[in-house]
Tab-separated table of C-alpha atoms in Angstrom:
chain	number	residue	atom	x	y	z
A	431	MET	CA	-10.738	10.922	18.828
A	432	SER	CA	-7.648	11.392	16.632
A	433	VAL	CA	-6.602	8.384	13.805
A	434	ILE	CA	-3.418	7.745	12.756
A	435	ALA	CA	-3.592	4.971	9.759
A	436	VAL	CA	-0.216	3.214	10.007
A	437	PRO	CA	1.167	0.121	7.587
A	438	ALA	CA	4.675	-0.922	8.257
A	439	VAL	CA	6.050	-0.907	4.677
A	440	ALA	CA	9.391	-3.284	3.637
A	441	SER	CA	11.565	-2.662	0.826
A	442	ALA	CA	13.998	-4.890	-0.040
A	443	THR	CA	17.679	-4.147	-0.975
A	444	ASP	CA	20.850	-6.482	-1.521
A	445	THR	CA	21.399	-6.824	1.774
A	446	THR	CA	18.461	-5.634	3.921
A	447	VAL	CA	14.799	-5.052	3.925
A	448	THR	CA	14.275	-1.284	5.067
A	449	SER	CA	11.036	-0.883	6.883
A	450	SER	CA	9.419	2.224	7.490
A	451	ILE	CA	5.968	2.829	9.489
A	452	THR	CA	3.967	4.792	7.646
A	453	GLY	CA	0.755	6.928	8.109
A	454	GLN	CA	-1.920	9.660	8.512
A	455	ILE	CA	-2.603	11.647	11.469
A	456	GLU	CA	-5.813	13.250	11.920
A	457	GLY	CA	-6.638	15.746	15.110
A	458	SER	CA	-9.852	15.140	17.023
A	459	ASP	CA	-11.717	17.930	15.232
A	460	GLY	CA	-10.795	16.070	11.898
A	461	SER	CA	-8.117	18.282	10.786
A	462	ALA	CA	-4.368	16.932	10.369
A	463	PHE	CA	-1.708	17.087	13.182
A	464	ALA	CA	0.371	20.123	12.765
A	465	ALA	CA	3.038	19.829	10.128
A	466	GLY	CA	6.407	19.443	12.082
A	467	THR	CA	5.061	17.455	14.773
A	468	PRO	CA	7.770	14.473	15.833
A	469	VAL	CA	6.487	11.070	15.330
A	470	VAL	CA	8.860	8.477	17.031
A	471	VAL	CA	9.163	4.956	17.082
A	472	TRP	CA	10.156	3.217	20.371
A	473	SER	CA	11.708	0.023	21.551
A	474	THR	CA	10.025	-1.275	24.729
A	475	PRO	CA	11.144	-4.185	27.146
A	476	SER	CA	10.701	-7.691	25.521
A	477	GLN	CA	8.385	-10.355	26.614
A	478	ASP	CA	11.841	-11.866	27.967
A	479	VAL	CA	12.275	-8.952	30.232
A	480	LEU	CA	8.739	-8.500	31.115
A	481	ALA	CA	8.468	-12.228	32.125
A	482	ALA	CA	11.260	-11.804	34.507
A	483	ALA	CA	10.421	-8.301	35.999
A	484	LYS	CA	9.527	-7.621	39.363
A	485	VAL	CA	6.875	-4.950	40.716
A	486	GLY	CA	8.988	-1.957	41.143
A	487	ASP	CA	11.695	-2.677	38.419
A	488	SER	CA	12.456	0.194	35.871
A	489	PHE	CA	13.374	-0.200	32.275
A	490	VAL	CA	14.595	1.761	29.288
A	491	ASN	CA	12.413	2.481	26.450
A	492	THR	CA	14.603	3.376	23.535
A	493	PRO	CA	14.006	5.636	20.468
A	494	ILE	CA	15.017	3.827	17.342
A	495	ALA	CA	13.593	5.773	14.687
A	496	THR	CA	11.683	9.281	13.927
A	497	GLY	CA	10.148	11.182	11.648
A	498	VAL	CA	7.603	14.503	11.226
A	499	VAL	CA	4.201	15.100	10.223
A	500	GLY	CA	4.062	16.600	6.814
A	501	SER	CA	1.477	19.143	5.499
A	502	SER	CA	-1.366	16.864	4.918
A	503	GLY	CA	-0.845	14.819	8.547
A	504	SER	CA	1.061	12.010	6.590
A	505	PHE	CA	4.071	10.807	8.163
A	506	SER	CA	6.925	8.129	7.520
A	507	VAL	CA	9.358	6.769	9.921
A	508	PRO	CA	12.312	4.952	8.190
A	509	ILE	CA	13.809	2.117	10.094
A	510	SER	CA	16.848	1.787	8.011
A	511	ASP	CA	18.855	-1.278	9.760
A	512	VAL	CA	16.697	-3.984	10.784
A	513	SER	CA	19.298	-6.285	11.839
A	514	SER	CA	20.719	-3.680	14.404
A	515	LEU	CA	17.524	-4.026	16.378
A	516	SER	CA	18.303	-7.583	17.373
A	517	LYS	CA	19.441	-6.311	21.001
A	518	TYR	CA	16.317	-5.406	21.632
A	519	ALA	CA	14.325	-8.234	20.491
A	520	SER	CA	13.233	-11.195	22.774
A	521	LYS	CA	15.375	-14.537	22.391
A	522	ASP	CA	12.840	-15.562	19.645
A	523	GLY	CA	13.358	-12.383	17.528
A	524	VAL	CA	9.942	-10.328	18.407
A	525	LEU	CA	10.180	-6.795	19.014
A	526	ASN	CA	7.969	-5.135	21.103
A	527	LEU	CA	7.128	-1.231	19.417
A	528	GLU	CA	5.506	1.873	20.156
A	529	VAL	CA	4.647	4.619	17.674
A	530	ARG	CA	4.093	8.056	19.612
A	531	ALA	CA	3.098	11.179	18.498
A	532	ALA	CA	1.425	14.164	20.300
A	533	ASP	CA	0.355	17.539	19.028
A	534	ASP	CA	-1.207	20.272	20.916
A	535	THR	CA	-4.474	18.664	22.310
A	536	ASP	CA	-4.007	15.059	21.338
A	537	VAL	CA	-1.645	12.432	21.937
A	538	ALA	CA	-1.318	8.956	19.689
A	539	PRO	CA	0.434	5.995	21.304
A	540	PHE	CA	0.121	2.723	19.189
A	541	ALA	CA	1.421	-0.524	20.222
A	542	LEU	CA	2.616	-3.322	17.382
A	543	SER	CA	5.266	-6.213	17.531
A	544	ARG	CA	7.182	-7.432	14.913
A	545	LYS	CA	9.939	-10.398	14.534
A	546	ILE	CA	13.183	-10.051	12.893
A	547	VAL	CA	13.433	-12.664	10.083
A	548	THR	CA	15.343	-13.550	6.888
A	549	VAL	CA	13.212	-13.406	3.607
A	550	GLU	CA	15.131	-14.641	0.575
A	551	GLY	CA	18.551	-13.762	2.193
A	552	THR	CA	17.250	-10.327	3.519
A	553	THR	CA	16.152	-9.001	6.755
A	554	ALA	CA	12.674	-8.039	7.178
A	555	LEU	CA	10.158	-7.636	9.791
A	556	VAL	CA	6.827	-9.495	10.121
A	557	ASP	CA	3.905	-9.997	12.234
A	558	PRO	CA	4.600	-13.030	14.710
A	559	SER	CA	1.261	-14.096	14.656
A	560	ASP	CA	1.786	-15.020	10.731
A	561	LEU	CA	4.255	-17.480	11.440
A	562	SER	CA	4.253	-20.908	12.005
A	563	ASN	CA	5.447	-20.646	15.825
A	564	SER	CA	7.199	-18.429	17.755
A	565	ASN	CA	10.637	-19.956	16.712
A	566	ALA	CA	10.532	-19.426	12.966
A	567	THR	CA	13.231	-17.240	11.659
A	568	THR	CA	12.538	-17.249	8.120
A	569	ALA	CA	9.342	-15.971	6.340
A	570	THR	CA	7.914	-15.211	3.097
A	571	THR	CA	7.212	-12.559	1.012
A	572	ALA	CA	3.390	-12.886	1.299
A	573	GLN	CA	4.255	-12.489	5.175
A	574	VAL	CA	5.966	-9.259	4.839
A	575	ALA	CA	3.072	-8.344	2.714
A	576	ALA	CA	0.638	-9.158	5.446
A	577	ALA	CA	2.304	-7.004	7.882
A	578	ASN	CA	2.420	-4.054	5.652
A	579	LYS	CA	-1.452	-3.738	5.769
A	580	PRO	CA	-2.662	-0.657	7.473
A	581	ALA	CA	-3.531	-0.449	10.991
A	582	THR	CA	-6.056	2.142	12.612
A	583	ILE	CA	-4.948	4.222	15.727
A	584	ALA	CA	-7.223	6.137	17.870
A	585	ALA	CA	-5.458	8.802	19.730
A	586	THR	CA	-6.993	10.382	22.909
A	587	LYS	CA	-7.473	14.108	23.408
A	588	VAL	CA	-5.996	14.201	26.966
A	589	PRO	CA	-5.456	16.926	29.872
A	590	LYS	CA	-3.004	19.708	28.649
A	591	SER	CA	-0.675	18.753	31.254
A	592	ALA	CA	-0.539	15.071	29.906
A	593	VAL	CA	0.055	16.689	26.202
A	594	LYS	CA	2.800	18.655	27.462
A	595	LYS	CA	4.805	15.840	29.120
A	596	SER	CA	4.440	13.321	26.140
A	597	ALA	CA	5.057	15.990	23.557
A	598	ARG	CA	8.358	17.025	25.649
A	599	VAL	CA	9.692	13.391	25.621
A	600	ILE	CA	8.735	12.749	21.603
A	601	ALA	CA	10.290	15.862	20.513
A	602	VAL	CA	13.442	15.524	22.507
A	603	ALA	CA	13.937	11.815	21.223
A	604	SER	CA	13.080	13.047	17.653
A	605	ASP	CA	15.764	15.756	17.905
A	606	GLU	CA	18.475	12.958	18.554
A	607	LEU	CA	17.597	10.660	15.778
A	608	PRO	CA	18.000	11.415	12.079
A	609	VAL	CA	15.240	12.198	9.889
A	610	ASP	CA	15.312	11.113	6.149
A	611	PRO	CA	15.384	14.274	4.054
A	612	GLN	CA	14.296	12.324	0.949
A	613	ASP	CA	11.171	11.348	2.368
A	614	PRO	CA	8.631	13.891	1.355
A	615	SER	CA	6.148	13.043	4.069
A	616	GLN	CA	8.452	14.476	6.475
A	617	ASP	CA	8.576	17.722	5.036
A	618	PRO	CA	7.285	19.868	8.084
A	619	THR	CA	6.118	22.932	5.763
A	620	ASP	CA	2.599	24.136	4.554
A	621	GLY	CA	3.282	22.166	1.133
A	622	THR	CA	4.185	25.788	-0.566
A	623	GLY	CA	7.627	25.610	0.152
A	624	GLY	CA	7.561	28.006	2.820
A	625	GLU	CA	8.965	27.774	6.531
A	626	PRO	CA	8.099	25.050	8.681
A	627	LEU	CA	4.823	25.581	10.641
A	628	ASP	CA	5.035	25.772	14.670
A	629	PRO	CA	3.860	22.368	15.894
A	630	SER	CA	2.563	24.437	19.088
A	631	GLN	CA	4.407	22.967	21.575
A	632	GLU	CA	6.603	24.122	24.483
A	633	THR	CA	10.526	24.001	24.001
A	634	PRO	CA	11.169	20.372	24.951
A	635	GLU	CA	13.761	19.636	27.763
A	636	PRO	CA	16.378	17.177	27.224
A	637	THR	CA	15.408	13.785	28.064
A	638	SER	CA	17.588	10.530	29.210
A	639	SER	CA	16.876	7.084	27.513
A	640	THR	CA	19.830	4.726	26.287
A	641	GLY	CA	19.764	4.300	22.610
A	642	PRO	CA	20.926	5.755	19.179
A	643	GLY	CA	21.781	9.364	19.036
A	644	GLY	CA	23.580	9.959	22.184
A	645	LEU	CA	20.385	10.195	24.251
A	646	GLY	CA	21.482	8.611	27.124
A	647	PRO	CA	21.413	8.401	30.890
A	648	ASN	CA	25.002	9.894	31.052
A	649	SER	CA	24.438	12.399	28.428
A	650	PRO	CA	26.092	15.594	29.773
A	651	SER	CA	22.892	17.885	28.241
A	652	SER	CA	20.494	15.517	29.559
A	653	THR	CA	18.264	17.284	32.412
A	654	GLN	CA	15.217	14.550	32.630
A	655	VAL	CA	15.551	11.241	33.688
A	656	CYS	CA	12.997	9.261	32.126
A	657	GLY	CA	12.131	5.632	31.804
A	658	THR	CA	9.063	2.967	32.081
A	659	ASP	CA	8.208	1.546	35.994
A	660	TYR	CA	6.428	-1.832	36.616
A	661	LEU	CA	3.614	-0.547	39.038
A	662	GLN	CA	1.133	-3.525	39.425
A	663	ASP	CA	0.767	-7.237	38.759
A	664	PHE	CA	-2.543	-7.996	37.694
A	665	GLY	CA	-1.868	-11.772	37.965
A	666	SER	CA	-3.189	-14.032	34.991
A	667	LYS	CA	-5.958	-13.132	32.865
A	668	LYS	CA	-8.175	-15.472	30.583
A	669	VAL	CA	-7.331	-14.736	26.786
A	670	ILE	CA	-9.517	-16.511	23.915
A	671	VAL	CA	-7.172	-18.065	21.485
A	672	GLY	CA	-9.641	-20.615	19.404
A	673	SER	CA	-13.160	-21.876	18.450
A	674	SER	CA	-14.572	-24.841	16.844
A	675	TYR	CA	-18.205	-25.003	15.613
A	676	ALA	CA	-18.867	-28.871	14.872
A	677	VAL	CA	-22.652	-28.883	14.952
A	678	ALA	CA	-23.439	-31.209	12.511
A	679	GLY	CA	-24.393	-34.515	13.599
A	680	ASN	CA	-21.369	-36.965	13.846
A	681	THR	CA	-18.929	-34.523	13.750
A	682	THR	CA	-16.255	-33.017	15.995
A	683	GLY	CA	-14.106	-30.074	16.422
A	684	SER	CA	-10.416	-29.872	18.321
A	685	PHE	CA	-8.025	-27.046	18.957
A	686	THR	CA	-4.497	-27.461	20.279
A	687	TYR	CA	-2.459	-24.719	21.470
A	688	SER	CA	0.902	-25.751	21.876
A	689	SER	CA	4.394	-24.184	23.105
A	690	GLY	CA	5.758	-21.947	20.591
A	691	ALA	CA	1.910	-20.697	19.749
A	692	SER	CA	1.759	-16.979	19.377
A	693	SER	CA	-1.134	-14.683	19.941
A	694	THR	CA	-1.618	-10.755	19.537
A	695	ILE	CA	-3.089	-9.028	22.321
A	696	GLY	CA	-4.202	-5.747	22.662
A	697	VAL	CA	-2.598	-3.196	24.741
A	698	GLY	CA	-4.412	-0.762	26.924
A	699	PHE	CA	-3.089	3.101	27.162
A	700	SER	CA	-4.473	5.574	30.076
A	701	TYR	CA	-2.748	9.250	30.858
A	702	SER	CA	-4.167	8.918	34.282
A	703	GLY	CA	-3.820	5.374	35.094
A	704	SER	CA	-7.295	5.028	36.781
A	705	LYS	CA	-9.879	2.289	35.966
A	706	GLY	CA	-12.076	3.327	33.358
A	707	SER	CA	-9.587	5.524	31.690
A	708	TYR	CA	-8.226	3.034	29.568
A	709	SER	CA	-8.484	2.650	25.514
A	710	GLN	CA	-6.838	-0.225	23.440
A	711	SER	CA	-4.519	1.475	20.866
A	712	GLY	CA	-2.617	-1.082	18.814
A	713	THR	CA	-1.635	-4.854	20.142
A	714	THR	CA	1.327	-6.620	21.085
A	715	SER	CA	2.321	-10.317	20.607
A	716	ALA	CA	2.612	-12.910	23.311
A	717	SER	CA	3.941	-16.248	22.826
A	718	SER	CA	3.230	-19.511	25.109
A	719	ASN	CA	6.111	-21.915	26.565
A	720	ALA	CA	3.191	-24.962	27.359
A	721	SER	CA	0.626	-26.769	25.701
A	722	VAL	CA	-2.844	-27.091	26.434
A	723	GLY	CA	-4.888	-29.657	24.337
A	724	PHE	CA	-8.809	-28.628	24.367
A	725	GLY	CA	-10.220	-31.979	23.932
A	726	THR	CA	-12.473	-33.319	20.853
A	727	ARG	CA	-16.003	-31.627	20.899
A	728	THR	CA	-19.262	-31.580	19.414
A	729	GLY	CA	-21.220	-28.126	19.634
A	730	GLY	CA	-19.548	-24.363	19.268
A	731	TYR	CA	-17.299	-23.603	21.841
A	732	SER	CA	-14.499	-21.061	22.448
A	733	TYR	CA	-11.072	-22.229	23.759
A	734	ALA	CA	-9.136	-19.836	26.048
A	735	THR	CA	-5.628	-19.750	27.982
A	736	TYR	CA	-4.148	-17.336	30.587
A	737	PHE	CA	-1.674	-14.906	30.079
A	738	LYS	CA	0.136	-12.761	33.019
A	739	PHE	CA	-0.791	-9.038	32.870
A	740	GLY	CA	1.043	-6.099	34.239
A	741	LYS	CA	0.510	-2.102	34.606
A	742	TYR	CA	3.449	0.123	33.721
A	743	GLY	CA	4.010	3.900	33.814
A	744	ASP	CA	6.289	5.921	31.622
A	745	TYR	CA	8.002	8.921	33.567
A	746	CYS	CA	10.430	11.515	33.282
A	747	TYR	CA	11.668	13.691	36.235
A	748	PRO	CA	14.236	16.428	36.538
A	749	VAL	CA	17.953	15.412	36.994
A	750	GLY	CA	18.470	15.916	40.900
A	751	GLY	CA	14.802	15.956	41.590
A	752	LYS	CA	12.683	12.838	42.844
A	753	LYS	CA	10.295	10.488	41.116
A	754	ASN	CA	6.649	10.977	42.283
A	755	ILE	CA	3.166	10.383	40.943
A	756	ASP	CA	3.405	13.704	38.786
A	757	SER	CA	6.549	12.224	36.857
A	758	TYR	CA	4.506	9.650	35.026
A	759	TYR	CA	3.084	11.036	31.772
A	760	ALA	CA	1.464	7.806	30.475
A	761	PHE	CA	0.259	4.182	31.578
A	762	LYS	CA	-0.139	1.033	29.602
A	763	VAL	CA	-1.488	-2.449	30.449
A	764	ARG	CA	-0.154	-5.481	28.490
A	765	PRO	CA	0.739	-8.788	28.740
A	766	SER	CA	3.661	-9.673	30.250
A	767	SER	CA	4.190	-13.455	30.171
A	768	TYR	CA	2.644	-16.793	29.355
A	769	ALA	CA	0.733	-18.407	32.329
A	770	GLY	CA	-0.719	-21.555	30.916
A	771	GLY	CA	-4.051	-23.526	31.731
A	772	GLY	CA	-7.069	-23.469	29.750
A	773	THR	CA	-10.952	-23.032	29.962
A	774	VAL	CA	-13.695	-23.979	27.623
A	775	ASN	CA	-17.061	-21.891	26.812
A	776	ASN	CA	-19.973	-22.393	24.768
A	777	SER	CA	-20.213	-20.087	21.797
A	778	THR	CA	-22.823	-18.719	19.526
A	779	THR	CA	-22.305	-20.488	16.114
A	780	PRO	CA	-21.339	-17.801	13.744
A	781	SER	CA	-23.245	-17.395	9.941
A	782	ALA	CA	-20.858	-19.320	7.670
A	783	THR	CA	-22.170	-19.687	4.124
A	784	LYS	CA	-18.522	-20.460	2.258
A	785	CYS	CA	-19.050	-24.094	1.934
A	786	THR	CA	-17.437	-26.897	0.374
A	787	ASP	CA	-17.941	-30.792	0.827
A	788	PHE	CA	-16.645	-32.876	3.918
A	789	GLY	CA	-17.058	-36.558	3.351
A	790	GLY	CA	-17.661	-39.005	5.959
A	791	GLY	CA	-16.271	-41.835	7.288
A	792	GLY	CA	-13.961	-40.748	9.441
A	793	LEU	CA	-12.307	-37.773	7.326
A	794	THR	CA	-10.330	-35.399	9.102
A	795	ILE	CA	-9.740	-31.706	7.695
A	796	SER	CA	-7.280	-29.517	9.539
A	797	ARG	CA	-6.251	-25.597	9.663
A	798	SER	CA	-2.767	-24.947	10.114
A	799	SER	CA	-2.294	-21.587	8.343
A	800	ASN	CA	-2.835	-17.789	9.212
A	801	SER	CA	-6.196	-16.465	8.901
A	802	ALA	CA	-8.145	-16.211	12.257
A	803	ASN	CA	-10.686	-14.386	13.795
A	804	THR	CA	-10.317	-11.351	16.283
A	805	TRP	CA	-12.177	-11.618	19.159
A	806	SER	CA	-12.862	-7.714	20.224
A	807	SER	CA	-13.093	-8.630	24.104
A	808	GLY	CA	-11.013	-11.834	23.767
A	809	ALA	CA	-8.712	-10.863	26.852
A	810	SER	CA	-10.697	-10.364	30.345
A	811	LEU	CA	-9.505	-7.048	31.726
A	812	ASP	CA	-12.537	-5.587	32.320
A	813	ALA	CA	-12.550	-6.082	36.274
A	814	ALA	CA	-8.802	-4.669	36.581
A	815	ILE	CA	-8.917	-1.588	33.966
A	816	GLY	CA	-12.390	-1.265	33.059
A	817	ILE	CA	-12.258	-2.514	29.416
A	818	ASN	CA	-11.390	-5.963	27.564
A	819	LEU	CA	-8.663	-5.875	25.269
A	820	SER	CA	-8.671	-7.685	21.878
A	821	SER	CA	-7.012	-11.310	21.146
A	822	LYS	CA	-6.412	-13.114	17.751
A	823	THR	CA	-4.188	-16.564	17.407
A	824	GLY	CA	-3.222	-17.261	13.896
A	825	TYR	CA	-4.156	-20.923	12.902
A	826	THR	CA	-0.324	-22.439	12.682
A	827	SER	CA	1.471	-25.785	13.330
A	828	THR	CA	1.621	-24.756	17.104
A	829	ALA	CA	-2.573	-23.596	17.262
A	830	LYS	CA	-4.002	-26.188	14.990
A	831	LEU	CA	-8.016	-26.587	14.380
A	832	SER	CA	-9.197	-29.843	13.300
A	833	TYR	CA	-12.442	-31.197	12.320
A	834	LYS	CA	-13.504	-34.862	12.243
A	835	ASN	CA	-16.638	-36.283	10.126
A	836	ASN	CA	-17.533	-39.989	11.375
A	837	GLY	CA	-21.117	-39.982	9.637
A	838	SER	CA	-22.217	-39.056	5.853
A	839	THR	CA	-20.802	-36.487	3.912
A	840	LYS	CA	-21.584	-33.215	5.418
A	841	LYS	CA	-20.658	-29.397	4.647
A	842	ILE	CA	-17.706	-27.327	6.063
A	843	CYS	CA	-18.556	-23.585	5.924
A	844	GLY	CA	-16.519	-20.670	6.383
A	845	THR	CA	-17.769	-17.229	7.900
A	846	ASN	CA	-15.547	-14.973	5.441
A	847	ASP	CA	-13.779	-17.381	3.011
A	848	TYR	CA	-13.989	-21.258	2.375
A	849	PHE	CA	-12.507	-23.402	5.226
A	850	ALA	CA	-8.825	-22.967	3.856
A	851	ASN	CA	-8.695	-19.733	4.336
A	852	SER	CA	-11.457	-18.696	6.957
A	853	GLN	CA	-11.497	-16.877	10.203
A	854	ARG	CA	-14.010	-19.152	11.653
A	855	SER	CA	-15.621	-22.563	10.480
A	856	VAL	CA	-18.815	-24.465	10.945
A	857	THR	CA	-19.773	-28.035	10.189
A	858	LYS	CA	-23.211	-28.436	8.580
């Protein structure tokens, strides 16, 4: 496996916030990706588009920014004008993005979502799950900082044919978009000031994809037709969105998942598309347009609702040719829309040692700020693709956890921090 560490870094200017996706790429043998390897950030279809789509529909993936791997495997992809990306966003301002890179043996896709918001009069990108609800249009500098934390990407060693297909599309997209010459992490040399190193890739063919830099379906230089197909509807799948552990006597817990809540759900990637070949690489944001209240309960429970999932194939084929199964160079499974409904399941009480007093006599305490547990297998896709995907829902005004104590004073204890900032919490 190859690993990319990717933070999205934002720095404010007078009129906008210039964002970058920055990281380090390692090859499957532990060495760095070849210097000069293109790294491209793509805008992919928004939740609004995916929700309205039918099997057989095709979409355009748009390259929006590019960089190259430097001498030590580092890269930085600047996004100079955040506000210009609004045309790719859903109606609530959320962008579905992918980072893609390929060297001579490995391919590294990574999905992430960012929302376009206003922070102190400037435009910025934040993680949608850190906002109070999916309709929020402003954020704090702390929420911008939270979105800048690094993520770990696992790139997969795949057949040579898949590497070549992916590298061809990535390289051509990078040729059509500007690289920041002032960014030292984009210097494709060996670090001694010599000539750029050979990235060990075939000469790429032009592709077709609407977007900046003139790489479009009607471009006279295009020899490839490229896009994404909606291949299969997996229907609704259960996704864990919360939990409560009211195990002390006379205490109860409740969780509400309201319209406008946002969950972060894993994206599965494969280069064959067959069941058992998928691995998770990154996440995407999916928001609800309906509400579910999970009731008032004593004991340990996890709470789940349902999202629709689909299988999508990225393809390229020569102009004048025909699309076939060999045209696909990558496959992914991701949530497409909210389905609604809910289930409650028993959940083993976690260890929680960060405790404060929880007064009795009907006292109620609630969580409506951002920390939340990540469920590594929270999205139930195993039957469809061979693995489950992760899920996480931040505590917000639209995904609210509450405890009530009708007895004497008890303790409220957090798993990783005190109640106000804990991922999960337990009454004792």
